[in-house]
Amino acid sequence: MNEIVRAKLSQAVQLLQEYDLPLWIVQFARETHENPQPVQHLAVGTTITWPAAFIVTATGESIAIVGTGDVANVEGVGAYGDVRGYVQDIGPVLRECIAHAAPERIGVSFSRNDDSADNITHGMYVILHDLLSETPYAGRLVPADAVLGALRARKLPVEIARIQYAAEATLDLFTQIESSLRLGITEREIAQSVHNAVASRGWGLAWDRGYDPTVHIGARSAFGHVGPSETALQHGDLVHVDLGVKIEGYCSDLQRTWYVPTPDEAEAPESVTRPFRVLLRSLEAGFDALRPGVAGWTVDDVARRVLTDAGYDHPAFSLGHQLGQSTHDGGTLLGPRWSRYGDRPLGRVEEGHIYTLEFGLPTSAGWLGVEEDVLVTANGGEYLVPPQRELRCVRL
Amino acid sequence: MNEIVRAKLSQAVQLLQEYDLPLWIVQFARETHENPQPVQHLAVGTTITWPAAFIVTATGESIAIVGTGDVANVEGVGAYGDVRGYVQDIGPVLRECIAHAAPERIGVSFSRNDDSADNITHGMYVILHDLLSETPYAGRLVPADAVLGALRARKLPVEIARIQYAAEATLDLFTQIESSLRLGITEREIAQSVHNAVASRGWGLAWDRGYDPTVHIGARSAFGHVGPSETALQHGDLVHVDLGVKIEGYCSDLQRTWYVPTPDEAEAPESVTRPFRVLLRSLEAGFDALRPGVAGWTVDDVARRVLTDAGYDHPAFSLGHQLGQSTHDGGTLLGPRWSRYGDRPLGRVEEGHIYTLEFGLPTSAGWLGVEEDVLVTANGGEYLVPPQRELRCVRL
């Protein structure tokens, strides 16, 4: 991952110029193995034990101020040009470094709205403020969430390639799931077989293994972020799987749904195929609305209205989120303007962003869910892997 | 882990009474899979996606306010008696819940001094403050680090048993390392064999796999939190390993050192055995000083003076830290009163705490380090596993 950290730090310098922020304290933290933060995989590259400050300036300097015992591992990443060790107190070195740059504004990695850009604890923020209290700089601390959000969101070619690879790996797992279906198989067994396959390939899961994958069999299954149950597959059930893997630091997040017809059904019943057609139309409407410059909420709104116009309830969730080192990668959200989402739905879609597009509908045969991963190009969306176009019937 | 979370929440109610804190917002967070916090394994038990508040009161109530999609997994933990789902905005439910309790003070999980008790991001703190800004409660937010620190530090019997189990497992790994030593083996090979053994048993590492284990061979090896190198074992080298494993959520942290004599040496030379004797004396002095009621820094001071009295430099590190769900478990530190340690060395040692005792000395044959894991009882310290009493010579 070190080459990604180095490339992202170069990108950070450009973003500081674009957003007119002279100096950014990328991370100010301690014991980051115990309290990991999303920014460290993106722009630091290692954990540290003692209080440490990682700083980038718009003029291209990068400085790490770390406890002496952390110097070797930070130097090992090779991302920060100037690594300064201290023994007793980080304050003097930090103040000297900031005074030397004399910035008009100091970006700090916190955010009200974007959890992925909210990367400093309140205790460390208080300490930072106190360390600068006798200087002109305590009053110049500002949130750096615009820069950090853009840094996460604007994917480099190497990042796009990794996410695509993870998505392709996920499609392989879906193929394996489909071929493993048999009457009586339980949600838990499907999840276990995915865990085994992921572990045997040396991959990781993209989110909490308690509900990655989420598996729903039939209408008897519970809804939401809930672990797979003992519910067993019967004729006439839908099988829905929401699955993401993490490979070389980057995540996929896809959903697929299958139908298991009864012996006397030639195909899936209208009670399933009708909502499936509406669902695909909704996601396609979102896909066509996804282009650089639009606000996130408008894309959600276009797709959402396809469902409500067809008589379905408002989905309680967003159409899509960004995808990257985290499954929920923060930044602009393709979601409704609800308080719980802050102002992220007001953010703009940009070239180089990668989004999920996902909705679901309840049916009498169970949950029907589809999710795709889409790159935004200058010309609009581009599916990272082939989308689900038909409800596959698995005859058992 | 769910039974531990339930037991710790009962303990939390007692601590709120002891510290006279009527209401504690244990966690106020979002997307905790992407941004995990130490408190969640201790007193929440699951990750959540949408902004959520986990609340405990001194009267014994426990309330979780979570997005509807997180209700099922929070209920599955079975720790919070009252789980309330919301769809659009956490504010109304949170304000209603706090107004009902009408607390004089509201504890929030942040801390200047104790990283393990610093469990809220600055962005979430700002949001919490804003959500309460039209109420009397915004001005009543106080750090809950005394309660959270005590909750982590005062181990329940089940927690002590798990840490002891992890320490015993670590001794087994040391035995395996000792029997694997051969001329030419590299630091990296030793680390790899530990990783293989840990993975094959289904255990985890206690800290970053880049330097767990830390392995030093001879005086040619780099110092600090640095990954194992290609340095290869020769006659006349010390082999030093710092290793911790995590089993069922709890960590060990131990160091052992071996000496590989040259063919013409009957035993280790005085240049190694003298510092080894001083080192053991230092750790034993710390062990004897470790008892309920003393301040952490005094224990460090006693052990440190043994080294400096014998003519060695002041160690640049603490004598010991607490051990639990994290390797560096926060709270009272057996360390010097240096700014980088905040006021943690001023904290008191209590019955039920578990500490490491660890120092090291440089020699002409390499780094000499020993670390033990010690439970504090009413009568003083109790080694969790047999301590290193002699420098073992491995003849190759």
PDB file of C-alpha atoms in Angstrom, chain A residues 30-31 33-38 46-51 69-70 72-73 86-89 110-115 118 120-127 130 206-208 211 223-226 317 326-328 338-341, chain B residues 30-31 33-38 46-51 69-70 72-73 86-89 110-115 118 120-127 130 206-208 211 223-226 317 326-328 338-341:
ATOM      1  CA  ARG A  30      -1.868   8.252  19.205  1.00  0.00           C
ATOM      2  CA  GLU A  31      -2.059   4.458  19.550  1.00  0.00           C
ATOM      3  CA  HIS A  33      -3.402   0.349  16.169  1.00  0.00           C
ATOM      4  CA  GLU A  34      -5.951   0.413  19.001  1.00  0.00           C
ATOM      5  CA  ASN A  35      -7.901   3.309  17.533  1.00  0.00           C
ATOM      6  CA  PRO A  36      -7.506   3.056  13.772  1.00  0.00           C
ATOM      7  CA  GLN A  37      -8.771   5.869  11.549  1.00  0.00           C
ATOM      8  CA  PRO A  38      -9.680   5.705   7.859  1.00  0.00           C
ATOM      9  CA  THR A  46       1.357   2.854   9.164  1.00  0.00           C
ATOM     10  CA  THR A  47       0.170   2.840  12.758  1.00  0.00           C
ATOM     11  CA  ILE A  48       1.979   4.847  15.427  1.00  0.00           C
ATOM     12  CA  THR A  49       2.098   4.481  19.202  1.00  0.00           C
ATOM     13  CA  TRP A  50       2.993   7.914  20.608  1.00  0.00           C
ATOM     14  CA  PRO A  51       1.213  11.169  19.774  1.00  0.00           C
ATOM     15  CA  GLY A  69      10.272   4.604  18.592  1.00  0.00           C
ATOM     16  CA  ASP A  70       7.978   5.210  15.608  1.00  0.00           C
ATOM     17  CA  ALA A  72      11.746   3.682  11.667  1.00  0.00           C
ATOM     18  CA  ASN A  73       8.302   2.426  10.650  1.00  0.00           C
ATOM     19  CA  TYR A  86      10.816  13.424  19.695  1.00  0.00           C
ATOM     20  CA  VAL A  87      11.156  11.833  23.135  1.00  0.00           C
ATOM     21  CA  GLN A  88       9.201  13.701  25.785  1.00  0.00           C
ATOM     22  CA  ASP A  89       6.865  16.281  24.243  1.00  0.00           C
ATOM     23  CA  PHE A 110     -12.608  16.512  11.209  1.00  0.00           C
ATOM     24  CA  SER A 111     -16.059  16.748   9.748  1.00  0.00           C
ATOM     25  CA  ARG A 112     -19.630  17.133  10.871  1.00  0.00           C
ATOM     26  CA  ASN A 113     -21.057  15.577   7.765  1.00  0.00           C
ATOM     27  CA  ASP A 114     -18.616  13.105   6.368  1.00  0.00           C
ATOM     28  CA  ASP A 115     -17.679  10.246   8.696  1.00  0.00           C
ATOM     29  CA  ASP A 118     -13.860  12.751  10.599  1.00  0.00           C
ATOM     30  CA  ILE A 120      -9.466  13.073  14.907  1.00  0.00           C
ATOM     31  CA  THR A 121     -10.766  12.273  18.364  1.00  0.00           C
ATOM     32  CA  HIS A 122     -12.228  15.060  20.442  1.00  0.00           C
ATOM     33  CA  GLY A 123      -9.481  14.569  23.050  1.00  0.00           C
ATOM     34  CA  MET A 124      -6.728  14.995  20.456  1.00  0.00           C
ATOM     35  CA  TYR A 125      -8.473  18.060  19.038  1.00  0.00           C
ATOM     36  CA  VAL A 126      -8.502  19.620  22.511  1.00  0.00           C
ATOM     37  CA  ILE A 127      -4.794  18.790  22.918  1.00  0.00           C
ATOM     38  CA  ASP A 130      -4.021  23.685  23.727  1.00  0.00           C
ATOM     39  CA  ALA A 206     -15.446  -5.506   3.189  1.00  0.00           C
ATOM     40  CA  TRP A 207     -17.468  -5.071   6.364  1.00  0.00           C
ATOM     41  CA  ASP A 208     -18.393  -6.789   9.640  1.00  0.00           C
ATOM     42  CA  TYR A 211     -23.360  -9.489   8.222  1.00  0.00           C
ATOM     43  CA  PHE A 223     -34.540  -7.411   7.385  1.00  0.00           C
ATOM     44  CA  GLY A 224     -31.600  -5.031   7.812  1.00  0.00           C
ATOM     45  CA  HIS A 225     -28.004  -5.358   8.988  1.00  0.00           C
ATOM     46  CA  VAL A 226     -28.655  -8.657  10.658  1.00  0.00           C
ATOM     47  CA  PHE A 317     -32.068   4.005   2.609  1.00  0.00           C
ATOM     48  CA  SER A 326     -13.975   1.515   2.935  1.00  0.00           C
ATOM     49  CA  THR A 327     -17.251   0.076   1.766  1.00  0.00           C
ATOM     50  CA  HIS A 328     -18.949   3.273   2.863  1.00  0.00           C
ATOM     51  CA  TRP A 338     -32.473  13.619   5.551  1.00  0.00           C
ATOM     52  CA  SER A 339     -30.864  14.892   8.737  1.00  0.00           C
ATOM     53  CA  ARG A 340     -29.126  11.570   9.371  1.00  0.00           C
ATOM     54  CA  TYR A 341     -27.124  12.026   6.176  1.00  0.00           C
TER      55      TYR A 341
ATOM     56  CA  ARG B  30     -21.480   6.369  12.998  1.00  0.00           C
ATOM     57  CA  GLU B  31     -20.022   3.835  10.552  1.00  0.00           C
ATOM     58  CA  HIS B  33     -16.945  -0.673  11.065  1.00  0.00           C
ATOM     59  CA  GLU B  34     -14.921   1.884   9.104  1.00  0.00           C
ATOM     60  CA  ASN B  35     -13.959   3.867  12.194  1.00  0.00           C
ATOM     61  CA  PRO B  36     -13.799   1.373  15.064  1.00  0.00           C
ATOM     62  CA  GLN B  37     -13.330   2.615  18.620  1.00  0.00           C
ATOM     63  CA  PRO B  38     -12.010   0.671  21.620  1.00  0.00           C
ATOM     64  CA  THR B  46     -21.444  -4.537  17.621  1.00  0.00           C
ATOM     65  CA  THR B  47     -20.754  -2.083  14.841  1.00  0.00           C
ATOM     66  CA  ILE B  48     -23.450   0.321  13.619  1.00  0.00           C
ATOM     67  CA  THR B  49     -23.865   2.195  10.361  1.00  0.00           C
ATOM     68  CA  TRP B  50     -26.045   5.220  11.096  1.00  0.00           C
ATOM     69  CA  PRO B  51     -25.417   7.774  13.862  1.00  0.00           C
ATOM     70  CA  GLY B  69     -31.429  -0.925   9.962  1.00  0.00           C
ATOM     71  CA  ASP B  70     -29.156  -1.400  12.997  1.00  0.00           C
ATOM     72  CA  ALA B  72     -31.671  -6.110  14.851  1.00  0.00           C
ATOM     73  CA  ASN B  73     -27.905  -6.426  15.380  1.00  0.00           C
ATOM     74  CA  TYR B  86     -35.153   6.039  14.092  1.00  0.00           C
ATOM     75  CA  VAL B  87     -35.320   6.722  10.356  1.00  0.00           C
ATOM     76  CA  GLN B  88     -34.459  10.320   9.514  1.00  0.00           C
ATOM     77  CA  ASP B  89     -33.008  12.151  12.532  1.00  0.00           C
ATOM     78  CA  PHE B 110     -13.449  11.616  25.449  1.00  0.00           C
ATOM     79  CA  SER B 111     -10.156  12.153  27.192  1.00  0.00           C
ATOM     80  CA  ARG B 112      -7.087  14.324  26.913  1.00  0.00           C
ATOM     81  CA  ASN B 113      -4.876  11.887  28.714  1.00  0.00           C
ATOM     82  CA  ASP B 114      -6.123   8.389  28.127  1.00  0.00           C
ATOM     83  CA  ASP B 115      -6.263   7.294  24.496  1.00  0.00           C
ATOM     84  CA  ASP B 118     -10.908   8.909  23.929  1.00  0.00           C
ATOM     85  CA  ILE B 120     -15.611  10.108  20.127  1.00  0.00           C
ATOM     86  CA  THR B 121     -14.518  11.960  17.010  1.00  0.00           C
ATOM     87  CA  HIS B 122     -14.384  15.728  17.103  1.00  0.00           C
ATOM     88  CA  GLY B 123     -17.057  15.914  14.402  1.00  0.00           C
ATOM     89  CA  MET B 124     -19.464  13.762  16.441  1.00  0.00           C
ATOM     90  CA  TYR B 125     -18.755  15.828  19.553  1.00  0.00           C
ATOM     91  CA  VAL B 126     -19.681  18.981  17.638  1.00  0.00           C
ATOM     92  CA  ILE B 127     -22.868  17.298  16.400  1.00  0.00           C
ATOM     93  CA  ASP B 130     -25.408  21.120  18.483  1.00  0.00           C
ATOM     94  CA  ALA B 206      -2.148  -8.240  19.576  1.00  0.00           C
ATOM     95  CA  TRP B 207      -0.810  -5.360  17.495  1.00  0.00           C
ATOM     96  CA  ASP B 208       0.257  -4.426  13.972  1.00  0.00           C
ATOM     97  CA  TYR B 211       6.004  -5.463  14.135  1.00  0.00           C
ATOM     98  CA  PHE B 223      15.739  -0.451  17.253  1.00  0.00           C
ATOM     99  CA  GLY B 224      12.106   0.481  17.979  1.00  0.00           C
ATOM    100  CA  HIS B 225       8.739  -0.347  16.443  1.00  0.00           C
ATOM    101  CA  VAL B 226      10.297  -1.563  13.261  1.00  0.00           C
ATOM    102  CA  PHE B 317      10.006   4.276  27.481  1.00  0.00           C
ATOM    103  CA  SER B 326      -5.972  -3.741  23.673  1.00  0.00           C
ATOM    104  CA  THR B 327      -2.272  -4.318  24.157  1.00  0.00           C
ATOM    105  CA  HIS B 328      -1.962  -0.742  25.307  1.00  0.00           C
ATOM    106  CA  TRP B 338       6.676  13.198  30.712  1.00  0.00           C
ATOM    107  CA  SER B 339       4.365  15.403  28.690  1.00  0.00           C
ATOM    108  CA  ARG B 340       3.831  12.718  26.052  1.00  0.00           C
ATOM    109  CA  TYR B 341       2.189  10.498  28.677  1.00  0.00           C
TER     110      TYR B 341
END
